[in-house]
PDB file of C-alpha atoms in Angstrom:
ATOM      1  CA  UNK M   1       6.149  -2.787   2.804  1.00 68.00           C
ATOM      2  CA  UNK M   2       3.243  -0.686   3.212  1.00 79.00           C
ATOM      3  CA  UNK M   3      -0.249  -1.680   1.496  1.00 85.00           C
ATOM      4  CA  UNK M   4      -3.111   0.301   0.385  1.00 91.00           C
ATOM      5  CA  UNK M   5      -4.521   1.542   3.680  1.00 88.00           C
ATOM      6  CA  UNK M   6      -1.323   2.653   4.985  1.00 87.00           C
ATOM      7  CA  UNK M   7      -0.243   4.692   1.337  1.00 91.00           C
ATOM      8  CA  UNK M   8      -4.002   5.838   1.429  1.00 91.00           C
ATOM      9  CA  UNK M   9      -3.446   7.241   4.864  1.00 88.00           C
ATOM     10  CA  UNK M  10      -0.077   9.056   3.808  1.00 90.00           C
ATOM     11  CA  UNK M  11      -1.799  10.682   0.844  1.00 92.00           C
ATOM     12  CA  UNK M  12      -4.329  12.449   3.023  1.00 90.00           C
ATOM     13  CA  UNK M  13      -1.687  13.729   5.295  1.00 88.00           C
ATOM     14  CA  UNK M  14      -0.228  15.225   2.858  1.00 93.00           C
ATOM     15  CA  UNK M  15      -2.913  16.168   1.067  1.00 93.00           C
ATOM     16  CA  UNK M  16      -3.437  19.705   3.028  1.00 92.00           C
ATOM     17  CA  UNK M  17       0.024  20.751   2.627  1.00 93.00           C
ATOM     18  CA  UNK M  18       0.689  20.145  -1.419  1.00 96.00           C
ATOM     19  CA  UNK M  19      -2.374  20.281  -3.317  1.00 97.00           C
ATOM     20  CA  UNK M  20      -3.558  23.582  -4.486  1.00 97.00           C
ATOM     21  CA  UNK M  21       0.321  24.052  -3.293  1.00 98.00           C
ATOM     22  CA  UNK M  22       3.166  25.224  -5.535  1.00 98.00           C
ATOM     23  CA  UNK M  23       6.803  23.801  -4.797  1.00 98.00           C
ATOM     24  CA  UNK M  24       9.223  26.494  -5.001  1.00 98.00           C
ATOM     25  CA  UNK M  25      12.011  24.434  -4.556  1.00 98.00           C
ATOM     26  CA  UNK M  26      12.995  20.611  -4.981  1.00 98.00           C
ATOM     27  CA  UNK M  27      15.704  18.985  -3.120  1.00 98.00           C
ATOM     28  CA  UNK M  28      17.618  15.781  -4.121  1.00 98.00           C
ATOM     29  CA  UNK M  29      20.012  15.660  -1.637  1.00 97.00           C
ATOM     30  CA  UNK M  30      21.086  12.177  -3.492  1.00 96.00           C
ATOM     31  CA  UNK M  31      21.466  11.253  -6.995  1.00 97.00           C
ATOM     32  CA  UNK M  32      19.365   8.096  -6.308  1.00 97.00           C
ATOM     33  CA  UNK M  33      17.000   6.232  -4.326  1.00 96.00           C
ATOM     34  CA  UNK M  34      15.892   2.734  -5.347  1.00 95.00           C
ATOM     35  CA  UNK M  35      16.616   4.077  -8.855  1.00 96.00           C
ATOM     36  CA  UNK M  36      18.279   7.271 -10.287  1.00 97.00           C
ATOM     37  CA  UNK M  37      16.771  10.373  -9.907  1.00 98.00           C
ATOM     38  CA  UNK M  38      15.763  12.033 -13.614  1.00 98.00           C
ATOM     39  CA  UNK M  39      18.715  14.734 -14.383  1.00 97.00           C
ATOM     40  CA  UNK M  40      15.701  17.095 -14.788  1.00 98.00           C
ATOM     41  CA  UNK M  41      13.981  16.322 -11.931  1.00 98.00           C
ATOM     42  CA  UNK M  42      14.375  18.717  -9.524  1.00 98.00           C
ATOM     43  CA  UNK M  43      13.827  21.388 -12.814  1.00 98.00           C
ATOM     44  CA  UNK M  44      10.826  20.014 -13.805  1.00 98.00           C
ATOM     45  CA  UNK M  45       9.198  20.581 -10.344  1.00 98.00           C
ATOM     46  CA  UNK M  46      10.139  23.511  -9.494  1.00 98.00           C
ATOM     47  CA  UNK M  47       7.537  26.470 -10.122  1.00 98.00           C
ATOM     48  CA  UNK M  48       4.849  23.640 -10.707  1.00 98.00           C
ATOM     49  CA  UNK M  49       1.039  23.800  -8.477  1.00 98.00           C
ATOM     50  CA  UNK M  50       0.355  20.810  -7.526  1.00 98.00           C
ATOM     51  CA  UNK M  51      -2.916  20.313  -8.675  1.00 98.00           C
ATOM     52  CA  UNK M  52      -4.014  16.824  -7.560  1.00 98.00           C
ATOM     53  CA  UNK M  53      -2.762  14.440  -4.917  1.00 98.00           C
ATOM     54  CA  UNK M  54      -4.088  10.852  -5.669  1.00 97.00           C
ATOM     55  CA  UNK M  55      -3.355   6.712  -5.378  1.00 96.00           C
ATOM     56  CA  UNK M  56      -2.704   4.146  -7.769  1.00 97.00           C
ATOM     57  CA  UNK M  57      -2.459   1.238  -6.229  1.00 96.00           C
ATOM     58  CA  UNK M  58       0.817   1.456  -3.980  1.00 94.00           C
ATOM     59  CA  UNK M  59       1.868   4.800  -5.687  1.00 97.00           C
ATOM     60  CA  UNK M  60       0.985   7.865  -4.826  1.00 97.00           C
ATOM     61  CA  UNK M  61       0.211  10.837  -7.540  1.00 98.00           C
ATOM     62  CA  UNK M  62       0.803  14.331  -7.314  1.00 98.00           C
ATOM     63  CA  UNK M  63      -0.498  15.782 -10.986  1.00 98.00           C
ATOM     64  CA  UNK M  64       1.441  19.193 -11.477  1.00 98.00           C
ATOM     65  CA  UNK M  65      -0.088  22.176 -13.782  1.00 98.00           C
ATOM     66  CA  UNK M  66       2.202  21.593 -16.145  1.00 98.00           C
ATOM     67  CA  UNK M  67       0.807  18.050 -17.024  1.00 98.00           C
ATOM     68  CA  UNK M  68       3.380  15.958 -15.692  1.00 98.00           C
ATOM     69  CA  UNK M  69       2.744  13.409 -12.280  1.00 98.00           C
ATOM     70  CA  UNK M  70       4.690  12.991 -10.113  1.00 98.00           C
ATOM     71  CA  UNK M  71       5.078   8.924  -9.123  1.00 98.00           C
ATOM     72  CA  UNK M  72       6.147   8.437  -5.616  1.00 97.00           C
ATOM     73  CA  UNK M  73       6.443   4.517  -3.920  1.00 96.00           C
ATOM     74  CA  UNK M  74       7.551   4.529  -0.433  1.00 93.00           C
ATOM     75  CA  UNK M  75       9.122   1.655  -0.483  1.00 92.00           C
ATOM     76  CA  UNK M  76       9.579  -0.463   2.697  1.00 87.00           C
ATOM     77  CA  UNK M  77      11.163   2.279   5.076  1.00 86.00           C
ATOM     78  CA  UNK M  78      10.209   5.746   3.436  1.00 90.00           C
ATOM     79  CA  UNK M  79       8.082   7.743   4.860  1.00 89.00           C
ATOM     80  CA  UNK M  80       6.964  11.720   4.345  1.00 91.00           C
ATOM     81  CA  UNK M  81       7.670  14.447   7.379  1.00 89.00           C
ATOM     82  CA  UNK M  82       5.431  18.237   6.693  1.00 91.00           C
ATOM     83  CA  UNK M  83       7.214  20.676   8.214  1.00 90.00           C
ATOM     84  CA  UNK M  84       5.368  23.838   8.779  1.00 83.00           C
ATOM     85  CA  UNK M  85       7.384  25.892  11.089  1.00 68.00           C
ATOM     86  CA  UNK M  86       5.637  25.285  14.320  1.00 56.00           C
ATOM     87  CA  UNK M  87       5.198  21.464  14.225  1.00 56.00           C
ATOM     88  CA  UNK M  88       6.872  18.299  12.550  1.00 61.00           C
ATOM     89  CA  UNK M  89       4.454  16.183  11.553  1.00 62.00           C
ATOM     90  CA  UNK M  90       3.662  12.643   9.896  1.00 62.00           C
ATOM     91  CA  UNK M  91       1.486  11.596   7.999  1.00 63.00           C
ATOM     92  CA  UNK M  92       1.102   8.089   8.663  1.00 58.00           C
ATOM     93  CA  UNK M  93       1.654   5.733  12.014  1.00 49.00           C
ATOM     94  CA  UNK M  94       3.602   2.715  12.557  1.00 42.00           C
ATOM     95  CA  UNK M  95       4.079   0.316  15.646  1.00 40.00           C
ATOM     96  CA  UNK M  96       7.937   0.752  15.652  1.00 39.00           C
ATOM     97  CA  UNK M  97       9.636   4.148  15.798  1.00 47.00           C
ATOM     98  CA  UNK M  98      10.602   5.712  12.217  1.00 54.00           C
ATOM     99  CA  UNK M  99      13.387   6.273  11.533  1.00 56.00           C
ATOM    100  CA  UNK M 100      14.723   9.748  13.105  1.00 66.00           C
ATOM    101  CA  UNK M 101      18.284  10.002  11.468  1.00 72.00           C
ATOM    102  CA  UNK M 102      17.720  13.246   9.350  1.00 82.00           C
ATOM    103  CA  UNK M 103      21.212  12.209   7.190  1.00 91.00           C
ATOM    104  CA  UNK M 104      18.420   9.538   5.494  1.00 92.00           C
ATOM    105  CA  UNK M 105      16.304  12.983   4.538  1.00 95.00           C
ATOM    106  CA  UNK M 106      16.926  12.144   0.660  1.00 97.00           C
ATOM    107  CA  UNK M 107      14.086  14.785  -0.712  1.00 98.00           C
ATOM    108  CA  UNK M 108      12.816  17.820  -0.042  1.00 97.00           C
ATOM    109  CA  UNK M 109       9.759  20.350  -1.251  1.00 98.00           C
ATOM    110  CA  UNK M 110       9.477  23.182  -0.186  1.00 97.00           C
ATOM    111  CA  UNK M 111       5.409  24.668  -0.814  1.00 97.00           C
ATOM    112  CA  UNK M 112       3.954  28.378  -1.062  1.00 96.00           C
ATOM    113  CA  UNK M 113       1.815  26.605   1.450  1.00 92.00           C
ATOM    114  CA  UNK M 114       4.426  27.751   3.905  1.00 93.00           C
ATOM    115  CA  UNK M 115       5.287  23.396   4.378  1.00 94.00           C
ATOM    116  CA  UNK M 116       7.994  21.797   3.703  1.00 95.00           C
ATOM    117  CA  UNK M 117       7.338  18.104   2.801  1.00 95.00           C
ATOM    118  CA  UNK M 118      10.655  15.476   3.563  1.00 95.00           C
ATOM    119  CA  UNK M 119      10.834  12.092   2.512  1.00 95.00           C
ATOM    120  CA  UNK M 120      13.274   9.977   4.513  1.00 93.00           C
ATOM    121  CA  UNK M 121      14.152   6.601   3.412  1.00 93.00           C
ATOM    122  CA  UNK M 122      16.902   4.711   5.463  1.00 92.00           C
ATOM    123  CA  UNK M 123      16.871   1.272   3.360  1.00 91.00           C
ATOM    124  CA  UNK M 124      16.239   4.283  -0.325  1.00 94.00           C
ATOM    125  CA  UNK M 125      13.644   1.068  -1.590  1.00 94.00           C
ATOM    126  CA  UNK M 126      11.263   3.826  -2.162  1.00 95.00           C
ATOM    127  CA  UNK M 127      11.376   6.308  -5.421  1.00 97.00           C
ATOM    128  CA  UNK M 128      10.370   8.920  -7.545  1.00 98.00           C
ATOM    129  CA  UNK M 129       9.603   9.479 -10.829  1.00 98.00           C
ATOM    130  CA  UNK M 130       8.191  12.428 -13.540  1.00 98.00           C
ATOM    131  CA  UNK M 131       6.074  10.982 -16.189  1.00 98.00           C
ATOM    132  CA  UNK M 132       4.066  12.990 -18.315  1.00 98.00           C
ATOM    133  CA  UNK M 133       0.499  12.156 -17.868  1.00 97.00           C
ATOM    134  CA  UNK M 134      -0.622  11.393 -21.393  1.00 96.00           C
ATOM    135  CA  UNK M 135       2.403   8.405 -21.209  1.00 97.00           C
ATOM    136  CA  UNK M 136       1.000   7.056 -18.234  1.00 95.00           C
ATOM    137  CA  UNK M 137      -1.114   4.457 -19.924  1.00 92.00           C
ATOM    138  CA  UNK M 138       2.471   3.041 -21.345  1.00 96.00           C
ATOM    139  CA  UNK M 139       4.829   3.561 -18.230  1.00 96.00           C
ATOM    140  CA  UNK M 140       5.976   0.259 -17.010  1.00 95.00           C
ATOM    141  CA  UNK M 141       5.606   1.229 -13.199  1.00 93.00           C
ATOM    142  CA  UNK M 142       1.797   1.325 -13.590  1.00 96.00           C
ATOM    143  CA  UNK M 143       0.670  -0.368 -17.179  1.00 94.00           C
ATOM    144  CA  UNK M 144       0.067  -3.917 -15.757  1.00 95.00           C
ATOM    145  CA  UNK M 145      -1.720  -3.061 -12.569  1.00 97.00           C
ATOM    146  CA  UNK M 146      -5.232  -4.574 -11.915  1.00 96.00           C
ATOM    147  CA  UNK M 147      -8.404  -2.661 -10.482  1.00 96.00           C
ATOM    148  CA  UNK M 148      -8.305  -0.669  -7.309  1.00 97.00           C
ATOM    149  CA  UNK M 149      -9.753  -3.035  -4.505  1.00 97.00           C
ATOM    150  CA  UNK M 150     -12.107   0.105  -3.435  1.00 95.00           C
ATOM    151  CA  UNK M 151     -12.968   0.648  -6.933  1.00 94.00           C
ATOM    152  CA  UNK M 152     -16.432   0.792  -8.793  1.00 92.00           C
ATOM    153  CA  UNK M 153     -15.448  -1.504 -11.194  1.00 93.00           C
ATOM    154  CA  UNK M 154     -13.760  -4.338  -8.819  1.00 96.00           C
ATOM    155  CA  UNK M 155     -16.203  -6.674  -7.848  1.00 97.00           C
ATOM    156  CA  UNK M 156     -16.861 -10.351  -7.456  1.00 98.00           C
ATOM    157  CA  UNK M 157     -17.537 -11.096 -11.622  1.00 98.00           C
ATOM    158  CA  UNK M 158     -14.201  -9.156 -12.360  1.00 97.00           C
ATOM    159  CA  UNK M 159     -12.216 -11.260  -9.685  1.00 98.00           C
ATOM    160  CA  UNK M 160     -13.689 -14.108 -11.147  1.00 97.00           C
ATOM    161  CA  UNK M 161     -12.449 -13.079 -14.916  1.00 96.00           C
ATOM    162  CA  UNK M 162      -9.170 -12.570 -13.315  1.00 96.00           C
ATOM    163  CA  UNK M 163      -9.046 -16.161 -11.515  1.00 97.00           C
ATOM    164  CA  UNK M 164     -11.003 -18.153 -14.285  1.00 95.00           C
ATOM    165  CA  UNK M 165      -8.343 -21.192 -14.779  1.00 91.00           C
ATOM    166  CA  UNK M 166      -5.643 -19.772 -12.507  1.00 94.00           C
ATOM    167  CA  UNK M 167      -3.486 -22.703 -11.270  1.00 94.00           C
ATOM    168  CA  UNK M 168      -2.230 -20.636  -8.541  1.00 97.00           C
ATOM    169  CA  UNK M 169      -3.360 -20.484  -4.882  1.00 98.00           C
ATOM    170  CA  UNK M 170      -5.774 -18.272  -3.980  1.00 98.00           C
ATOM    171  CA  UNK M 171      -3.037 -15.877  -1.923  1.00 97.00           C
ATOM    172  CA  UNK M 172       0.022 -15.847  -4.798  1.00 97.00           C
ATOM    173  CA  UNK M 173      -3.255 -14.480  -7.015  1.00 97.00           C
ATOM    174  CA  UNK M 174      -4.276 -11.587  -4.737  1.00 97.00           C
ATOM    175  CA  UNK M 175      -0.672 -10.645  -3.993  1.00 96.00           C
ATOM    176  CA  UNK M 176      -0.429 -10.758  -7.921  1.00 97.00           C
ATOM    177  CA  UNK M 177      -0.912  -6.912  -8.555  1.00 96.00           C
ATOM    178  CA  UNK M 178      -2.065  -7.501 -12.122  1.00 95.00           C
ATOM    179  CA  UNK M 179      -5.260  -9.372 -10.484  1.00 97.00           C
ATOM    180  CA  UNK M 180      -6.057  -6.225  -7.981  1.00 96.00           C
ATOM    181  CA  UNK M 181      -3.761  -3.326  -7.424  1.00 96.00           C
ATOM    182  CA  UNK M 182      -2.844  -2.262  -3.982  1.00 94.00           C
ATOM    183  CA  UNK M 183      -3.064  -5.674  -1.782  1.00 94.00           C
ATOM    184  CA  UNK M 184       0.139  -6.824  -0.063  1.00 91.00           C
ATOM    185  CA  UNK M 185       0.978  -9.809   2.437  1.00 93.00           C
ATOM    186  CA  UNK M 186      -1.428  -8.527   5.736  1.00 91.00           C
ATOM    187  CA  UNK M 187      -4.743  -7.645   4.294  1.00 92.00           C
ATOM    188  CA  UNK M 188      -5.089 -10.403   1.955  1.00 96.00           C
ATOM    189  CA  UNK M 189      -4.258 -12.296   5.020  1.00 96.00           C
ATOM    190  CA  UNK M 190      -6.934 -10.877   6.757  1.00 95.00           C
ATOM    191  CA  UNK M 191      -9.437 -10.794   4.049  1.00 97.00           C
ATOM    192  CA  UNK M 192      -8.729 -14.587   3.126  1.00 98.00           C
ATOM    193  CA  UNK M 193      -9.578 -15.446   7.120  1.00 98.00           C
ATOM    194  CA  UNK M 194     -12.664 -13.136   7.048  1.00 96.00           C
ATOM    195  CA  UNK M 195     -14.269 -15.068   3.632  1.00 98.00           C
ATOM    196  CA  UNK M 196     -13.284 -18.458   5.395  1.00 97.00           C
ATOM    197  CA  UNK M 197     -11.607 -19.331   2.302  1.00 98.00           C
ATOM    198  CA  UNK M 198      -8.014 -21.270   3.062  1.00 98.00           C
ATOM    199  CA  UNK M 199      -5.045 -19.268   1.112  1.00 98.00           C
ATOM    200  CA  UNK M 200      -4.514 -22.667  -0.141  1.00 97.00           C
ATOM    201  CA  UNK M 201      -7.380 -22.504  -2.324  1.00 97.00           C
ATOM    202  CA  UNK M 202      -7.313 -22.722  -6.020  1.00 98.00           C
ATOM    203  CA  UNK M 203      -7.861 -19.309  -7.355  1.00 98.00           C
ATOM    204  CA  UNK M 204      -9.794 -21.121 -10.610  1.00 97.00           C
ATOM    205  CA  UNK M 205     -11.830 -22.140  -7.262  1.00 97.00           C
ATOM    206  CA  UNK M 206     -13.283 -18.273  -7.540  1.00 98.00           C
ATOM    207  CA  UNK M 207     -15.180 -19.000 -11.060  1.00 97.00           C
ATOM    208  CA  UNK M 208     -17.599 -21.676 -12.441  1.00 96.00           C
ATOM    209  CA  UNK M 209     -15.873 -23.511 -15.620  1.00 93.00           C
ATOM    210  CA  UNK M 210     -17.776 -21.021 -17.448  1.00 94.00           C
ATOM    211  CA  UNK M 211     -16.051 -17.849 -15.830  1.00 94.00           C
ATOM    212  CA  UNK M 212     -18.740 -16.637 -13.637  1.00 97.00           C
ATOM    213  CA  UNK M 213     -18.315 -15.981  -9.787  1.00 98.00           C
ATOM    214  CA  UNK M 214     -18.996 -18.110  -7.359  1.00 97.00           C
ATOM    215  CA  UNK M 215     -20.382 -16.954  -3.650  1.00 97.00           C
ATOM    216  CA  UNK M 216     -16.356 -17.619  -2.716  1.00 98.00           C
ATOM    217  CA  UNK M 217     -15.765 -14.868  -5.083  1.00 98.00           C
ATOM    218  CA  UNK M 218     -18.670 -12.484  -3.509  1.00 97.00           C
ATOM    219  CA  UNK M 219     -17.525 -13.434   0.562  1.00 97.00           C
ATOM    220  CA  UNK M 220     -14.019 -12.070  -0.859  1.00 98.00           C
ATOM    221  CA  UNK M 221     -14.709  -9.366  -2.469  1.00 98.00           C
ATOM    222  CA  UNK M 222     -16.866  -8.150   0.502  1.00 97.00           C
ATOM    223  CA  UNK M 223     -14.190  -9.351   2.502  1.00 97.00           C
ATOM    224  CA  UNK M 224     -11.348  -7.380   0.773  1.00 97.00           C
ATOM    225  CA  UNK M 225     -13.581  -3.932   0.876  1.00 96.00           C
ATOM    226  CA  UNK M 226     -14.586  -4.459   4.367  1.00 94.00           C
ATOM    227  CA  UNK M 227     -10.911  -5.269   5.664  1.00 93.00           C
ATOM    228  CA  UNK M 228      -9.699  -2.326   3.861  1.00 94.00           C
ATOM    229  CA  UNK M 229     -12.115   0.314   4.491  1.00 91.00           C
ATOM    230  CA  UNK M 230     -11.265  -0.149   8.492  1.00 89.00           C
ATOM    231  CA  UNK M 231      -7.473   0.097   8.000  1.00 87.00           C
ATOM    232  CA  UNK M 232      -7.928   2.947   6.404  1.00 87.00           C
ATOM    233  CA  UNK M 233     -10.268   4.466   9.282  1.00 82.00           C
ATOM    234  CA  UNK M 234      -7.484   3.371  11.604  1.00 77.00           C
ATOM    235  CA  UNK M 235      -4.890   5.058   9.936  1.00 69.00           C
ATOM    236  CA  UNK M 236      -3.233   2.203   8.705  1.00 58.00           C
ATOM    237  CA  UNK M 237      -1.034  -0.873  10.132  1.00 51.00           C
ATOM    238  CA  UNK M 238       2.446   0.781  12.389  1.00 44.00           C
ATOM    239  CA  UNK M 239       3.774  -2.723  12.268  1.00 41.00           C
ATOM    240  CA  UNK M 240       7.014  -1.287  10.534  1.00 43.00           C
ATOM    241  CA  UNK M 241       8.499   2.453   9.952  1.00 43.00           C
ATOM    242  CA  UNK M 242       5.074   3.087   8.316  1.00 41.00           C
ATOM    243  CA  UNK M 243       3.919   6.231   9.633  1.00 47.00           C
ATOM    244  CA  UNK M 244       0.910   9.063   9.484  1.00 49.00           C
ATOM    245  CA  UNK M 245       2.402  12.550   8.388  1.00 50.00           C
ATOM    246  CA  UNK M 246       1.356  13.565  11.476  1.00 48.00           C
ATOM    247  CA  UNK M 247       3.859  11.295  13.517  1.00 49.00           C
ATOM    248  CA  UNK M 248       0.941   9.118  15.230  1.00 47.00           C
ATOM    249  CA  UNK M 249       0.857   5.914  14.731  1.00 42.00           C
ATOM    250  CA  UNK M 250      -1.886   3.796  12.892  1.00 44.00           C
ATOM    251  CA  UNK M 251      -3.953   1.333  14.825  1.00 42.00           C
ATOM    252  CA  UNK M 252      -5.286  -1.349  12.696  1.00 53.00           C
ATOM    253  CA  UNK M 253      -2.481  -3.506  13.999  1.00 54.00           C
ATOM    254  CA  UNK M 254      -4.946  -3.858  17.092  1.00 51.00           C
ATOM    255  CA  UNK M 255      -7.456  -5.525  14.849  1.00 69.00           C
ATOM    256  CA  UNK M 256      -4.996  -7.928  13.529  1.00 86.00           C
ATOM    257  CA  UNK M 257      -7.548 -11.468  13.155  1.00 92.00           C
ATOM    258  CA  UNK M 258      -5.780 -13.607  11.993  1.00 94.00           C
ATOM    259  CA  UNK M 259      -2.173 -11.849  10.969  1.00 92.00           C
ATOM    260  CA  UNK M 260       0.762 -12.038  13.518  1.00 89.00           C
ATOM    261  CA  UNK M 261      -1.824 -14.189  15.982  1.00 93.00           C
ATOM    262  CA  UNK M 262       0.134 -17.739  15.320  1.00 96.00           C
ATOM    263  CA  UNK M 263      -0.717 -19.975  18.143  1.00 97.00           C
ATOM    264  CA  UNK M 264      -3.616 -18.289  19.413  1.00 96.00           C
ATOM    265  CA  UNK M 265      -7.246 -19.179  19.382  1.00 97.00           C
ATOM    266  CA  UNK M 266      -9.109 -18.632  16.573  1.00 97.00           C
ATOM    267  CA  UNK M 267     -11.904 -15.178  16.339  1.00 94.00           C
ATOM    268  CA  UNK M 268     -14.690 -16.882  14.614  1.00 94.00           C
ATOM    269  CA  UNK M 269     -17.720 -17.479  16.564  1.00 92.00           C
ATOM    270  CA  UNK M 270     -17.780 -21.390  17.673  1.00 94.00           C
ATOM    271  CA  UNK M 271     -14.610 -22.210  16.050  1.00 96.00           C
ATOM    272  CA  UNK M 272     -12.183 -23.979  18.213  1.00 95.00           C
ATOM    273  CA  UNK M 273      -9.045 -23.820  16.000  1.00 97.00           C
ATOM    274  CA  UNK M 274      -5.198 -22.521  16.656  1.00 98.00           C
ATOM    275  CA  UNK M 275      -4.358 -19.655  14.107  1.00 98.00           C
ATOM    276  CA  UNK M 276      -1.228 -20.978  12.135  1.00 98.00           C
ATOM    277  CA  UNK M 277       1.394 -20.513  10.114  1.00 97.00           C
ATOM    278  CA  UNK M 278       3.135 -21.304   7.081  1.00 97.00           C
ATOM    279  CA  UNK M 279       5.637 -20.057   4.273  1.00 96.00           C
ATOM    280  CA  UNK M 280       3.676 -19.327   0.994  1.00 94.00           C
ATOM    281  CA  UNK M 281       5.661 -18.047  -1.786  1.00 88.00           C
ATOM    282  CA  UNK M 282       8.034 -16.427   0.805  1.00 91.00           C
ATOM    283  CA  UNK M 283       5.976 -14.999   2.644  1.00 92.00           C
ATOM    284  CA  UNK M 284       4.030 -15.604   6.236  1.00 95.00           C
ATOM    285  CA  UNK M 285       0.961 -16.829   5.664  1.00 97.00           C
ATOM    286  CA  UNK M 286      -1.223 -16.435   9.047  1.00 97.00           C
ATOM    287  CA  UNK M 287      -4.548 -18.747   8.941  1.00 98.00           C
ATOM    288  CA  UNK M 288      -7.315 -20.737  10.624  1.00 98.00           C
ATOM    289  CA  UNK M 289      -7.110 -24.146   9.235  1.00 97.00           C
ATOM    290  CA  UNK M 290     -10.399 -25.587  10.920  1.00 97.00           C
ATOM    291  CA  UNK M 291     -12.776 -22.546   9.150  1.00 96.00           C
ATOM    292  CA  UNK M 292     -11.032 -21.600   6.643  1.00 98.00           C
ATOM    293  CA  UNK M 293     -11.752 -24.082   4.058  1.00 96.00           C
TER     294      UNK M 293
END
């Protein structure tokens, strides 16, 4: 499924094409996706500038002009075409082709920008929904979500708050999205092997019995932001049918430390250790297990 960097790097693809935009028609070519479209939700589009196009967490947020948002997840094969008459682009990148069956072309808006945006979603894990943005503080898409990672506020005393008697591991807490919104199997991966802490870790591990942060919690949190802000530069991870709107493909992949690397020699300077790997909470967990301690 695609993580922060890679929704980050969608939003400003589309960015040029719908904000400031109006959509002048909606298409829902389906009457569901993951979940069922709203019955008024091509209506309530329709005629609306969109005024805003942001990120929370996985989501992304198109505010419209006549105070509603627009919630859009991508789910674990969508991804967003901008057509604009002369070219067909992406906005996102992806190490295996997208799909390129237009009968999985779900949605459709068509902008005064002269673009026409299409989400295509062969697996339809992704969805949309219109909530009113004074009820955003209650929906239950977005209520529980922790700090953005890249955040002001998100730092290593708030991480420590957050893990302060966690029993968990260190991983099933940053993959937690009520800890810190946005991080999914790869980057905390990466982060984890970067702060030479082992995803084994007690989370509690992050605070002093008194709830203030240890220097595990400051090499992580400089970790997370430094692992993060260079996906994003590289457009993102194409490990899946992620994506850029423009139909490249995102290179981060090629950075890859520790992820997908099982068997190989470990990156840290005078480290002698085999990257390995193990099942943690279901997921592939890719580490070092002679530095990362």
């Amino acid at each position: 499924m695609p993580e922060l960097p890679e929704v980050e790097t969608v939003r400003r693809g589309l960015q040029p094409a719908m904000e400031g935009a109006k959509i002048l028609k909606a298409e829902a070519r389906r009457k569901d996706l993951r979940f069922p479209f709203q019955k008024d939700f091509t209506t309530r589009l329709e005629g609306q500038t969109v005024t805003g196009l942001g990120r929370r967490a996985k989501y992304l947020m198109a505010d419209l002009g006549s105070g509603d948002v627009l919630v859009m997840h991508l789910g674990m094969s969508g991804s967003f075409r901008v057509l604009d008459g002369s070219h067909d682009k992406t906005p996102g990148q992806f190490h295996h082709p997208r799909s390129e069956d237009r009968a999985h072309d779900h949605v459709v808006f068509h902008m005064s920008s002269g673009a026409s945006i299409v989400f295509n979603d062969p697996r339809r894990f992704g969805y949309m929904k219109i909530i009113a943005r004074n009820a955003l503080e209650d929906e239950p898409l977005l209520k529980d979500l922790g700090p953005e990672p890249l955040g002001n506020e998100f730092d290593a005393a708030m991480l420590a708050r957050s893990c302060h008697n966690k029993k968990t591991s260190l991983k099933a807490a940053l993959l937690d999205q009520r800890v810190v919104a946005g991080l999914g199997n790869i980057y905390v991966c990466e982060a984890l092997f970067r702060s030479q802490l082992s995803p084994r870790r007690l989370a509690a591990t992050l605070a002093t019995k008194k709830g203030e942060p240890t220097d595990h919690a400051g090499r992580l949190v400089g970790a997370i932001h430094s692992v993060l802000n260079q996906a994003i530069k590289a457009g993102g991870s194409s490990i899946s049918d992620h994506r850029l709107t423009s139909g490249e493909l995102g290179y981060f992949q090629h950075s890859f430390q520790v992820y997908d690397r099982e068997g190989e020699r470990c990156q840290t300077k005078g480290c002698s250790g085999i990257v390995r790997r193990f099942v943690q909470n279901g997921r592939s967990t890719f580490w070092c297990p002679k530095c990362q301690k």
